[in-house]
Amino acid sequence: MPLERLHLHNFRLFKEKVFNISEGTTLILGKNGSGKTSILESLNILISGKSFRTQETKECIKSEQEFFNISCKGTFAEKNLLLNSENSLSNRLKTSRKLDGSPIKKEDLYFLQIVLAKHLRLLEGEPEIRKEYFNSLMFHVKPELKKLNSSYQKALKQRNRCLKKGLSQAELNLWSNEVATLGLDLSKEQYNFFQLFKGHVREFINTASRLSSFSYLEEVDVTFSKGWERSKKLEVSLKDCIDRDTALGYTSKGPHRMDFTFSIKNKKASSNLSRGQLKILILLIFLSNFRMIKELVQSEIILMIDDLGSELDSKNLSAILEEILKIDGQIILTGIEGEEMHGSLKKLANFTQINL
């Protein structure tokens, strides 16, 4: 079993609380403000060392207290895992991760995916949301690409500095050449990984679309944009837009501008699906990652979905719950108590339920 038992002490609104987590799917139910999202946040801190709600984890300390301590036990690679994080008003966050008593790096643990409100704009929101999602997958499957991406980002930062400060043409050319060289290598890797991603997500969603509940997703496709004109080399594109970049003060072309677009029957999904249908598509995209990650790197995955029932009617809610139950992996959901949620749950039996 991956994560099994979570203990919270002085964390957000919890003074002292222990939660048992299912090996399969756990559903956390409660009213608004009952602490559902805080449970997901605590797990994210334990695994990644970061909060998805604040940059300063001191804000997670319960009101009128001076520290928090959170811990979780479970298994990873058939070994005992113990995670512990603590923070106080006077110190930084300290996190310990041990496997059979020996320290383990967070990069070597589970692949953690979280679906929050911002991710419901994955298909129609700003490109940064899609890039963050794409990079998290790519760097987990190919961690060696982090170094290439870091080198590219450093060169890009230097080119942008030249553009903003109006530095010499010689220095600008130097960094433009570096951006072009590293950028081309990075773009090739992005495209190669995109092809893997595209194959898995299309197969998964096309299989789901054969069900009457998801028939509106038939003929799903996804296309790749590399971040500059297809007909040009990156070096040429950078030269052609030098006046524009100088005016803007940053580099407008390159693999840092990569993007992807989902379509249904050759029509842009974000413009032709309802809000509920878009959420179903986004959730299926995240669910498709289970098989891809397991096939490519044999890694264990944990998926957390906050406020599952939002924007879904009872039919779509029941349908996506049934798809979730088919997944071989640990999934933790939160939902607001209500007739639609409880009506959907009555049809399903394989849940561990936590009521707040």
C-alpha atoms as a printed R data frame, in Angstrom:
    type eleno elety resid chain resno       x      y       z
1   ATOM     1    CA   MET     A     1   0.000  0.000   0.000
2   ATOM     2    CA   PRO     A     2   1.456  3.456  -0.919
3   ATOM     3    CA   LEU     A     3   0.249  6.052   1.632
4   ATOM     4    CA   GLU     A     4  -1.587  4.505   4.589
5   ATOM     5    CA   ARG     A     5  -1.839  6.712   7.658
6   ATOM     6    CA   LEU     A     6  -1.628 10.512   7.863
7   ATOM     7    CA   HIS     A     7  -1.125 12.396  11.125
8   ATOM     8    CA   LEU     A     8  -1.692 16.162  11.359
9   ATOM     9    CA   HIS     A     9  -0.726 18.268  14.380
10  ATOM    10    CA   ASN     A    10  -1.406 22.026  14.424
11  ATOM    11    CA   PHE     A    11  -1.835 22.003  10.652
12  ATOM    12    CA   ARG     A    12  -4.337 24.552   9.287
13  ATOM    13    CA   LEU     A    13  -7.603 24.005  11.216
14  ATOM    14    CA   PHE     A    14  -6.560 20.574  12.570
15  ATOM    15    CA   LYS     A    15  -5.300 20.477  16.151
16  ATOM    16    CA   GLU     A    16  -4.669 16.710  16.212
17  ATOM    17    CA   LYS     A    17  -6.059 14.328  13.598
18  ATOM    18    CA   VAL     A    18  -5.246 10.930  12.097
19  ATOM    19    CA   PHE     A    19  -6.597  9.766   8.724
20  ATOM    20    CA   ASN     A    20  -6.445  6.278   7.208
21  ATOM    21    CA   ILE     A    21  -5.923  6.291   3.438
22  ATOM    22    CA   SER     A    22  -6.985  3.549   1.045
23  ATOM    23    CA   GLU     A    23  -4.619  1.651  -1.219
24  ATOM    24    CA   GLY     A    24  -7.036  2.380  -4.062
25  ATOM    25    CA   THR     A    25  -9.421  5.335  -3.967
26  ATOM    26    CA   THR     A    26 -10.112  7.540  -0.965
27  ATOM    27    CA   LEU     A    27 -12.898 10.112  -1.001
28  ATOM    28    CA   ILE     A    28 -12.806 12.967   1.505
29  ATOM    29    CA   LEU     A    29 -16.252 14.524   1.989
30  ATOM    30    CA   GLY     A    30 -17.131 17.658   3.897
31  ATOM    31    CA   LYS     A    31 -18.629 21.102   3.743
32  ATOM    32    CA   ASN     A    32 -16.758 24.140   2.462
33  ATOM    33    CA   GLY     A    33 -14.064 25.137   4.949
34  ATOM    34    CA   SER     A    34 -13.947 21.730   6.639
35  ATOM    35    CA   GLY     A    35 -10.296 21.074   5.733
36  ATOM    36    CA   LYS     A    36 -10.582 18.795   2.678
37  ATOM    37    CA   THR     A    37  -8.033 20.695   0.592
38  ATOM    38    CA   SER     A    38  -5.736 21.030   3.612
39  ATOM    39    CA   ILE     A    39  -5.367 17.243   3.726
40  ATOM    40    CA   LEU     A    40  -4.199 17.235   0.099
41  ATOM    41    CA   GLU     A    41  -1.893 20.152   0.856
42  ATOM    42    CA   SER     A    42  -0.269 18.270   3.743
43  ATOM    43    CA   LEU     A    43   0.456 15.273   1.521
44  ATOM    44    CA   ASN     A    44   1.919 17.542  -1.137
45  ATOM    45    CA   ILE     A    45   4.247 19.107   1.437
46  ATOM    46    CA   LEU     A    46   5.363 15.684   2.669
47  ATOM    47    CA   ILE     A    47   6.148 14.381  -0.818
48  ATOM    48    CA   SER     A    48   7.346 17.487  -2.686
49  ATOM    49    CA   GLY     A    49   8.367 19.826   0.141
50  ATOM    50    CA   LYS     A    50   6.033 22.543  -1.166
51  ATOM    51    CA   SER     A    51   2.508 23.828  -0.623
52  ATOM    52    CA   PHE     A    52   0.258 24.452  -3.618
53  ATOM    53    CA   ARG     A    53  -1.569 27.198  -1.698
54  ATOM    54    CA   THR     A    54   1.269 29.368  -0.406
55  ATOM    55    CA   GLN     A    55   4.991 29.899  -0.897
56  ATOM    56    CA   GLU     A    56   5.470 30.233   2.854
57  ATOM    57    CA   THR     A    57   4.503 27.050   4.687
58  ATOM    58    CA   LYS     A    58   4.489 28.925   8.010
59  ATOM    59    CA   GLU     A    59   1.015 30.026   6.937
60  ATOM    60    CA   CYS     A    60  -0.081 26.400   7.452
61  ATOM    61    CA   ILE     A    61   0.494 26.631  11.212
62  ATOM    62    CA   LYS     A    62  -2.797 26.546  13.087
63  ATOM    63    CA   SER     A    63  -3.933 29.895  14.460
64  ATOM    64    CA   GLU     A    64  -2.391 30.776  17.833
65  ATOM    65    CA   GLN     A    65   0.116 27.896  17.605
66  ATOM    66    CA   GLU     A    66   3.880 28.119  17.054
67  ATOM    67    CA   PHE     A    67   4.557 25.047  14.908
68  ATOM    68    CA   PHE     A    68   3.025 22.253  12.867
69  ATOM    69    CA   ASN     A    69   4.086 18.648  12.454
70  ATOM    70    CA   ILE     A    70   2.749 16.306   9.783
71  ATOM    71    CA   SER     A    71   3.721 12.714   9.096
72  ATOM    72    CA   CYS     A    72   2.628  9.802   6.977
73  ATOM    73    CA   LYS     A    73   3.581  6.166   6.777
74  ATOM    74    CA   GLY     A    74   3.137  3.778   3.896
75  ATOM    75    CA   THR     A    75   5.120  1.638   1.491
76  ATOM    76    CA   PHE     A    76   7.174  2.302  -1.608
77  ATOM    77    CA   ALA     A    77   8.819 -0.364  -3.760
78  ATOM    78    CA   GLU     A    78   7.657 -2.904  -1.149
79  ATOM    79    CA   LYS     A    79   9.621 -1.132   1.583
80  ATOM    80    CA   ASN     A    80   8.409  0.817   4.614
81  ATOM    81    CA   LEU     A    81   8.174  4.540   3.991
82  ATOM    82    CA   LEU     A    82   8.026  7.280   6.618
83  ATOM    83    CA   LEU     A    83   7.511 10.935   5.724
84  ATOM    84    CA   ASN     A    84   7.722 13.779   8.237
85  ATOM    85    CA   SER     A    85   7.571 17.568   7.889
86  ATOM    86    CA   GLU     A    86   7.628 20.273  10.518
87  ATOM    87    CA   ASN     A    87   7.758 24.038  10.555
88  ATOM    88    CA   SER     A    88   7.718 26.677  13.255
89  ATOM    89    CA   LEU     A    89   7.404 30.431  13.366
90  ATOM    90    CA   SER     A    90  11.147 30.716  13.990
91  ATOM    91    CA   ASN     A    91  12.521 28.069  11.584
92  ATOM    92    CA   ARG     A    92  12.311 26.832   8.026
93  ATOM    93    CA   LEU     A    93  10.395 23.813   6.829
94  ATOM    94    CA   LYS     A    94  12.202 20.574   7.647
95  ATOM    95    CA   THR     A    95  11.221 17.395   5.814
96  ATOM    96    CA   SER     A    96  12.458 13.851   6.360
97  ATOM    97    CA   ARG     A    97  11.797 10.991   3.937
98  ATOM    98    CA   LYS     A    98  13.035  7.513   4.898
99  ATOM    99    CA   LEU     A    99  12.692  4.162   3.195
100 ATOM   100    CA   ASP     A   100  13.389  1.249   5.548
101 ATOM   101    CA   GLY     A   101  15.184  3.773   7.750
102 ATOM   102    CA   SER     A   102  17.436  5.200   5.034
103 ATOM   103    CA   PRO     A   103  16.971  8.678   3.529
104 ATOM   104    CA   ILE     A   104  15.387  8.841   0.066
105 ATOM   105    CA   LYS     A   105  15.220 11.840  -2.276
106 ATOM   106    CA   LYS     A   106  11.817 13.222  -3.228
107 ATOM   107    CA   GLU     A   107  12.720 12.740  -6.917
108 ATOM   108    CA   ASP     A   108  12.967  8.999  -6.271
109 ATOM   109    CA   LEU     A   109   9.514  8.731  -4.706
110 ATOM   110    CA   TYR     A   110   6.036  8.628  -6.209
111 ATOM   111    CA   PHE     A   111   5.016 10.659  -9.211
112 ATOM   112    CA   LEU     A   112   2.491 13.017  -7.637
113 ATOM   113    CA   GLN     A   113  -0.235 14.660  -9.729
114 ATOM   114    CA   ILE     A   114  -2.696 17.192  -8.318
115 ATOM   115    CA   VAL     A   115  -5.825 18.492 -10.041
116 ATOM   116    CA   LEU     A   116  -6.792 21.848  -8.548
117 ATOM   117    CA   ALA     A   117  -9.152 24.575  -9.725
118 ATOM   118    CA   LYS     A   118  -6.441 26.101 -11.941
119 ATOM   119    CA   HIS     A   119  -6.000 22.805 -13.795
120 ATOM   120    CA   LEU     A   120  -9.635 22.963 -14.915
121 ATOM   121    CA   ARG     A   121  -8.318 25.676 -17.251
122 ATOM   122    CA   LEU     A   122  -5.692 23.321 -18.679
123 ATOM   123    CA   LEU     A   123  -7.204 23.414 -22.173
124 ATOM   124    CA   GLU     A   124  -8.373 27.024 -22.338
125 ATOM   125    CA   GLY     A   125  -6.129 28.863 -19.896
126 ATOM   126    CA   GLU     A   126  -2.720 30.418 -20.321
127 ATOM   127    CA   PRO     A   127   0.072 28.286 -21.871
128 ATOM   128    CA   GLU     A   128   2.000 28.275 -18.577
129 ATOM   129    CA   ILE     A   129  -0.556 25.849 -17.097
130 ATOM   130    CA   ARG     A   130  -0.035 23.390 -19.945
131 ATOM   131    CA   LYS     A   131   3.737 23.807 -19.922
132 ATOM   132    CA   GLU     A   132   3.913 23.113 -16.180
133 ATOM   133    CA   TYR     A   133   1.806 19.978 -16.652
134 ATOM   134    CA   PHE     A   134   3.854 18.825 -19.666
135 ATOM   135    CA   ASN     A   135   7.212 19.439 -17.994
136 ATOM   136    CA   SER     A   136   6.215 17.540 -14.853
137 ATOM   137    CA   LEU     A   137   5.523 14.474 -16.989
138 ATOM   138    CA   MET     A   138   8.561 14.857 -19.242
139 ATOM   139    CA   PHE     A   139  11.044 15.413 -16.420
140 ATOM   140    CA   HIS     A   140   9.707 12.408 -14.515
141 ATOM   141    CA   VAL     A   141  10.047 10.122 -17.530
142 ATOM   142    CA   LYS     A   142  13.343 11.696 -18.673
143 ATOM   143    CA   PRO     A   143  14.982 13.341 -15.634
144 ATOM   144    CA   GLU     A   144  18.187 13.882 -17.612
145 ATOM   145    CA   LEU     A   145  16.367 16.603 -19.570
146 ATOM   146    CA   LYS     A   146  16.232 18.812 -16.471
147 ATOM   147    CA   LYS     A   147  19.889 19.706 -17.043
148 ATOM   148    CA   LEU     A   148  19.291 20.635 -20.688
149 ATOM   149    CA   ASN     A   149  16.249 22.705 -19.752
150 ATOM   150    CA   SER     A   150  18.194 24.454 -16.984
151 ATOM   151    CA   SER     A   151  21.018 25.339 -19.392
152 ATOM   152    CA   TYR     A   152  18.513 26.693 -21.894
153 ATOM   153    CA   GLN     A   153  16.733 28.769 -19.237
154 ATOM   154    CA   LYS     A   154  20.061 30.279 -18.125
155 ATOM   155    CA   ALA     A   155  20.948 31.235 -21.713
156 ATOM   156    CA   LEU     A   156  17.449 32.626 -22.212
157 ATOM   157    CA   LYS     A   157  17.786 34.721 -19.059
158 ATOM   158    CA   GLN     A   158  21.062 36.186 -20.323
159 ATOM   159    CA   ARG     A   159  19.570 37.011 -23.736
160 ATOM   160    CA   ASN     A   160  16.621 38.691 -22.059
161 ATOM   161    CA   ARG     A   161  19.049 40.689 -19.918
162 ATOM   162    CA   CYS     A   162  20.801 41.918 -23.071
163 ATOM   163    CA   LEU     A   163  17.462 42.901 -24.612
164 ATOM   164    CA   LYS     A   164  16.241 44.779 -21.536
165 ATOM   165    CA   LYS     A   165  19.473 46.672 -20.880
166 ATOM   166    CA   GLY     A   166  20.376 47.344 -24.518
167 ATOM   167    CA   LEU     A   167  23.786 45.681 -24.208
168 ATOM   168    CA   SER     A   168  26.247 45.341 -27.078
169 ATOM   169    CA   GLN     A   169  25.315 43.549 -30.281
170 ATOM   170    CA   ALA     A   170  28.255 41.179 -29.771
171 ATOM   171    CA   GLU     A   171  26.957 40.029 -26.378
172 ATOM   172    CA   LEU     A   172  23.413 39.740 -27.702
173 ATOM   173    CA   ASN     A   173  24.634 37.614 -30.623
174 ATOM   174    CA   LEU     A   174  26.581 35.394 -28.239
175 ATOM   175    CA   TRP     A   175  23.518 34.582 -26.154
176 ATOM   176    CA   SER     A   176  21.236 34.377 -29.192
177 ATOM   177    CA   ASN     A   177  23.475 31.654 -30.609
178 ATOM   178    CA   GLU     A   178  23.441 29.836 -27.267
179 ATOM   179    CA   VAL     A   179  19.645 30.043 -27.067
180 ATOM   180    CA   ALA     A   180  19.344 28.783 -30.658
181 ATOM   181    CA   THR     A   181  21.676 25.818 -30.108
182 ATOM   182    CA   LEU     A   182  20.275 24.675 -26.770
183 ATOM   183    CA   GLY     A   183  16.740 25.545 -27.811
184 ATOM   184    CA   LEU     A   184  16.855 23.303 -30.846
185 ATOM   185    CA   ASP     A   185  18.056 20.362 -28.748
186 ATOM   186    CA   LEU     A   186  15.367 21.013 -26.134
187 ATOM   187    CA   SER     A   187  12.631 21.358 -28.744
188 ATOM   188    CA   LYS     A   188  13.543 18.009 -30.298
189 ATOM   189    CA   GLU     A   189  13.274 16.354 -26.889
190 ATOM   190    CA   GLN     A   190   9.954 18.095 -26.219
191 ATOM   191    CA   TYR     A   191   8.540 16.867 -29.522
192 ATOM   192    CA   ASN     A   192   9.788 13.302 -29.006
193 ATOM   193    CA   PHE     A   193   8.137 13.151 -25.600
194 ATOM   194    CA   PHE     A   194   4.988 14.768 -26.964
195 ATOM   195    CA   GLN     A   195   4.668 11.896 -29.439
196 ATOM   196    CA   LEU     A   196   4.716  9.415 -26.541
197 ATOM   197    CA   PHE     A   197   2.198 11.508 -24.602
198 ATOM   198    CA   LYS     A   198  -0.074 11.880 -27.628
199 ATOM   199    CA   GLY     A   199  -0.168  8.147 -28.313
200 ATOM   200    CA   HIS     A   200  -1.111  7.232 -24.758
201 ATOM   201    CA   VAL     A   201  -3.672  9.975 -24.176
202 ATOM   202    CA   ARG     A   202  -5.430  9.425 -27.517
203 ATOM   203    CA   GLU     A   203  -5.703  5.688 -26.967
204 ATOM   204    CA   PHE     A   204  -7.008  6.117 -23.419
205 ATOM   205    CA   ILE     A   205  -9.615  8.760 -24.277
206 ATOM   206    CA   ASN     A   206 -10.733  7.085 -27.480
207 ATOM   207    CA   THR     A   207 -11.346  3.905 -25.479
208 ATOM   208    CA   ALA     A   208 -13.371  5.873 -22.919
209 ATOM   209    CA   SER     A   209 -15.322  7.651 -25.670
210 ATOM   210    CA   ARG     A   210 -16.778  4.330 -26.811
211 ATOM   211    CA   LEU     A   211 -18.907  4.484 -23.664
212 ATOM   212    CA   SER     A   212 -22.185  6.316 -24.233
213 ATOM   213    CA   SER     A   213 -21.374  8.642 -21.314
214 ATOM   214    CA   PHE     A   214 -18.318 10.048 -23.117
215 ATOM   215    CA   SER     A   215 -19.427  9.789 -26.755
216 ATOM   216    CA   TYR     A   216 -18.839 13.537 -27.186
217 ATOM   217    CA   LEU     A   217 -15.086 12.846 -26.957
218 ATOM   218    CA   GLU     A   218 -14.928 10.676 -30.093
219 ATOM   219    CA   GLU     A   219 -12.023 11.405 -32.464
220 ATOM   220    CA   VAL     A   220  -9.960 13.277 -29.901
221 ATOM   221    CA   ASP     A   221  -6.610 14.573 -31.096
222 ATOM   222    CA   VAL     A   222  -3.807 16.747 -29.778
223 ATOM   223    CA   THR     A   223  -1.354 18.867 -31.755
224 ATOM   224    CA   PHE     A   224   2.034 20.330 -30.846
225 ATOM   225    CA   SER     A   225   3.333 23.878 -31.260
226 ATOM   226    CA   LYS     A   226   7.105 24.170 -30.885
227 ATOM   227    CA   GLY     A   227   7.101 27.871 -30.007
228 ATOM   228    CA   TRP     A   228   8.240 29.416 -33.286
229 ATOM   229    CA   GLU     A   229   7.409 29.205 -36.992
230 ATOM   230    CA   ARG     A   230   7.457 25.698 -38.444
231 ATOM   231    CA   SER     A   231   9.088 26.895 -41.634
232 ATOM   232    CA   LYS     A   232  12.067 28.545 -39.933
233 ATOM   233    CA   LYS     A   233  15.114 27.446 -38.032
234 ATOM   234    CA   LEU     A   234  15.181 28.808 -34.491
235 ATOM   235    CA   GLU     A   235  18.329 30.814 -35.263
236 ATOM   236    CA   VAL     A   236  16.552 32.553 -38.152
237 ATOM   237    CA   SER     A   237  13.391 33.160 -36.146
238 ATOM   238    CA   LEU     A   238  15.400 34.837 -33.367
239 ATOM   239    CA   LYS     A   239  17.080 37.142 -35.896
240 ATOM   240    CA   ASP     A   240  13.806 38.005 -37.622
241 ATOM   241    CA   CYS     A   241  12.100 39.080 -34.420
242 ATOM   242    CA   ILE     A   242  15.041 40.967 -32.889
243 ATOM   243    CA   ASP     A   243  13.323 44.381 -33.193
244 ATOM   244    CA   ARG     A   244  10.169 43.058 -31.573
245 ATOM   245    CA   ASP     A   245  12.113 41.323 -28.803
246 ATOM   246    CA   THR     A   246  14.096 44.496 -28.128
247 ATOM   247    CA   ALA     A   247  10.870 46.465 -27.763
248 ATOM   248    CA   LEU     A   248   9.341 43.792 -25.536
249 ATOM   249    CA   GLY     A   249  12.481 43.243 -23.487
250 ATOM   250    CA   TYR     A   250  12.261 39.452 -23.698
251 ATOM   251    CA   THR     A   251  12.581 36.554 -26.151
252 ATOM   252    CA   SER     A   252   9.251 35.850 -27.849
253 ATOM   253    CA   LYS     A   253  10.233 32.710 -29.800
254 ATOM   254    CA   GLY     A   254  11.665 29.391 -28.656
255 ATOM   255    CA   PRO     A   255  10.848 26.120 -26.889
256 ATOM   256    CA   HIS     A   256   9.916 28.045 -23.727
257 ATOM   257    CA   ARG     A   257   6.819 29.008 -25.747
258 ATOM   258    CA   MET     A   258   5.858 25.423 -26.626
259 ATOM   259    CA   ASP     A   259   2.189 24.512 -26.348
260 ATOM   260    CA   PHE     A   260  -0.337 21.831 -27.253
261 ATOM   261    CA   THR     A   261  -3.993 21.924 -28.292
262 ATOM   262    CA   PHE     A   262  -6.725 19.302 -27.870
263 ATOM   263    CA   SER     A   263  -9.405 18.970 -30.528
264 ATOM   264    CA   ILE     A   264 -12.545 16.883 -31.045
265 ATOM   265    CA   LYS     A   265 -13.397 16.018 -34.660
266 ATOM   266    CA   ASN     A   266 -10.967 18.713 -35.841
267 ATOM   267    CA   LYS     A   267 -12.606 21.409 -33.686
268 ATOM   268    CA   LYS     A   268 -10.829 23.027 -30.756
269 ATOM   269    CA   ALA     A   269 -12.046 21.299 -27.590
270 ATOM   270    CA   SER     A   270 -11.891 24.409 -25.414
271 ATOM   271    CA   SER     A   271 -14.286 26.235 -27.759
272 ATOM   272    CA   ASN     A   272 -16.729 23.437 -28.484
273 ATOM   273    CA   LEU     A   273 -17.244 21.526 -25.225
274 ATOM   274    CA   SER     A   274 -19.339 22.591 -22.237
275 ATOM   275    CA   ARG     A   275 -17.674 23.310 -18.885
276 ATOM   276    CA   GLY     A   276 -18.660 19.885 -17.568
277 ATOM   277    CA   GLN     A   277 -17.441 18.127 -20.719
278 ATOM   278    CA   LEU     A   278 -14.131 20.005 -20.551
279 ATOM   279    CA   LYS     A   279 -13.636 18.888 -16.959
280 ATOM   280    CA   ILE     A   280 -14.296 15.265 -17.942
281 ATOM   281    CA   LEU     A   281 -11.721 15.542 -20.743
282 ATOM   282    CA   ILE     A   282  -9.152 17.077 -18.391
283 ATOM   283    CA   LEU     A   283  -9.694 14.379 -15.762
284 ATOM   284    CA   LEU     A   284  -9.318 11.665 -18.405
285 ATOM   285    CA   ILE     A   285  -6.056 13.281 -19.545
286 ATOM   286    CA   PHE     A   286  -4.707 13.020 -16.002
287 ATOM   287    CA   LEU     A   287  -5.972  9.444 -15.632
288 ATOM   288    CA   SER     A   288  -4.244  8.461 -18.896
289 ATOM   289    CA   ASN     A   289  -0.889  9.277 -17.291
290 ATOM   290    CA   PHE     A   290  -1.104  6.228 -15.006
291 ATOM   291    CA   ARG     A   291  -0.529  3.749 -17.811
292 ATOM   292    CA   MET     A   292   2.044  5.918 -19.595
293 ATOM   293    CA   ILE     A   293   4.182  6.440 -16.499
294 ATOM   294    CA   LYS     A   294   3.996  2.781 -15.489
295 ATOM   295    CA   GLU     A   295   4.906  1.582 -18.980
296 ATOM   296    CA   LEU     A   296   7.783  4.012 -19.499
297 ATOM   297    CA   VAL     A   297   9.422  4.157 -16.059
298 ATOM   298    CA   GLN     A   298   7.539  1.595 -13.898
299 ATOM   299    CA   SER     A   299   6.902  4.335 -11.343
300 ATOM   300    CA   GLU     A   300   4.204  4.438  -8.682
301 ATOM   301    CA   ILE     A   301   1.708  7.289  -9.074
302 ATOM   302    CA   ILE     A   302  -0.528  9.173  -6.677
303 ATOM   303    CA   LEU     A   303  -3.305 11.327  -8.120
304 ATOM   304    CA   MET     A   304  -5.148 13.877  -5.979
305 ATOM   305    CA   ILE     A   305  -8.279 15.616  -7.300
306 ATOM   306    CA   ASP     A   306  -9.737 18.520  -5.354
307 ATOM   307    CA   ASP     A   307 -13.502 19.189  -5.479
308 ATOM   308    CA   LEU     A   308 -14.312 16.385  -7.879
309 ATOM   309    CA   GLY     A   309 -18.013 17.194  -8.184
310 ATOM   310    CA   SER     A   310 -17.711 20.839  -9.212
311 ATOM   311    CA   GLU     A   311 -19.235 21.598 -12.636
312 ATOM   312    CA   LEU     A   312 -20.403 17.965 -13.032
313 ATOM   313    CA   ASP     A   313 -24.010 16.791 -13.041
314 ATOM   314    CA   SER     A   314 -24.909 13.448 -11.472
315 ATOM   315    CA   LYS     A   315 -24.541 11.563 -14.778
316 ATOM   316    CA   ASN     A   316 -21.043 12.840 -15.532
317 ATOM   317    CA   LEU     A   317 -20.010 12.476 -11.904
318 ATOM   318    CA   SER     A   318 -21.034  8.812 -11.831
319 ATOM   319    CA   ALA     A   319 -19.332  8.185 -15.175
320 ATOM   320    CA   ILE     A   320 -15.969  9.664 -14.155
321 ATOM   321    CA   LEU     A   321 -16.098  7.878 -10.783
322 ATOM   322    CA   GLU     A   322 -16.485  4.587 -12.628
323 ATOM   323    CA   GLU     A   323 -13.430  5.432 -14.765
324 ATOM   324    CA   ILE     A   324 -11.447  6.339 -11.656
325 ATOM   325    CA   LEU     A   325 -12.238  2.962 -10.095
326 ATOM   326    CA   LYS     A   326 -10.689  1.206 -13.107
327 ATOM   327    CA   ILE     A   327  -7.307  2.793 -12.398
328 ATOM   328    CA   ASP     A   328  -4.663  0.621 -10.757
329 ATOM   329    CA   GLY     A   329  -3.139  3.172  -8.421
330 ATOM   330    CA   GLN     A   330  -3.745  5.401  -5.430
331 ATOM   331    CA   ILE     A   331  -6.221  8.235  -5.943
332 ATOM   332    CA   ILE     A   332  -7.376 10.707  -3.299
333 ATOM   333    CA   LEU     A   333 -10.466 12.806  -4.025
334 ATOM   334    CA   THR     A   334 -12.284 15.563  -2.202
335 ATOM   335    CA   GLY     A   335 -15.916 16.514  -2.620
336 ATOM   336    CA   ILE     A   336 -18.583 18.665  -1.066
337 ATOM   337    CA   GLU     A   337 -21.396 16.855   0.684
338 ATOM   338    CA   GLY     A   338 -24.595 16.930  -1.343
339 ATOM   339    CA   GLU     A   339 -27.310 14.891  -2.993
340 ATOM   340    CA   GLU     A   340 -25.461 14.490  -6.314
341 ATOM   341    CA   MET     A   341 -22.261 13.263  -4.667
342 ATOM   342    CA   HIS     A   342 -24.063 10.847  -2.351
343 ATOM   343    CA   GLY     A   343 -26.309  9.652  -5.191
344 ATOM   344    CA   SER     A   344 -23.255  8.788  -7.266
345 ATOM   345    CA   LEU     A   345 -21.525  7.040  -4.372
346 ATOM   346    CA   LYS     A   346 -24.459  4.691  -3.827
347 ATOM   347    CA   LYS     A   347 -23.662  3.076  -7.175
348 ATOM   348    CA   LEU     A   348 -20.058  2.431  -6.177
349 ATOM   349    CA   ALA     A   349 -18.564  0.257  -3.485
350 ATOM   350    CA   ASN     A   350 -14.783  0.368  -3.798
351 ATOM   351    CA   PHE     A   351 -14.153  3.599  -1.893
352 ATOM   352    CA   THR     A   352 -12.658  4.422   1.452
353 ATOM   353    CA   GLN     A   353 -14.593  7.419   2.678
354 ATOM   354    CA   ILE     A   354 -13.452 10.110   5.117
355 ATOM   355    CA   ASN     A   355 -16.158 12.395   6.468
356 ATOM   356    CA   LEU     A   356 -15.118 15.716   7.956
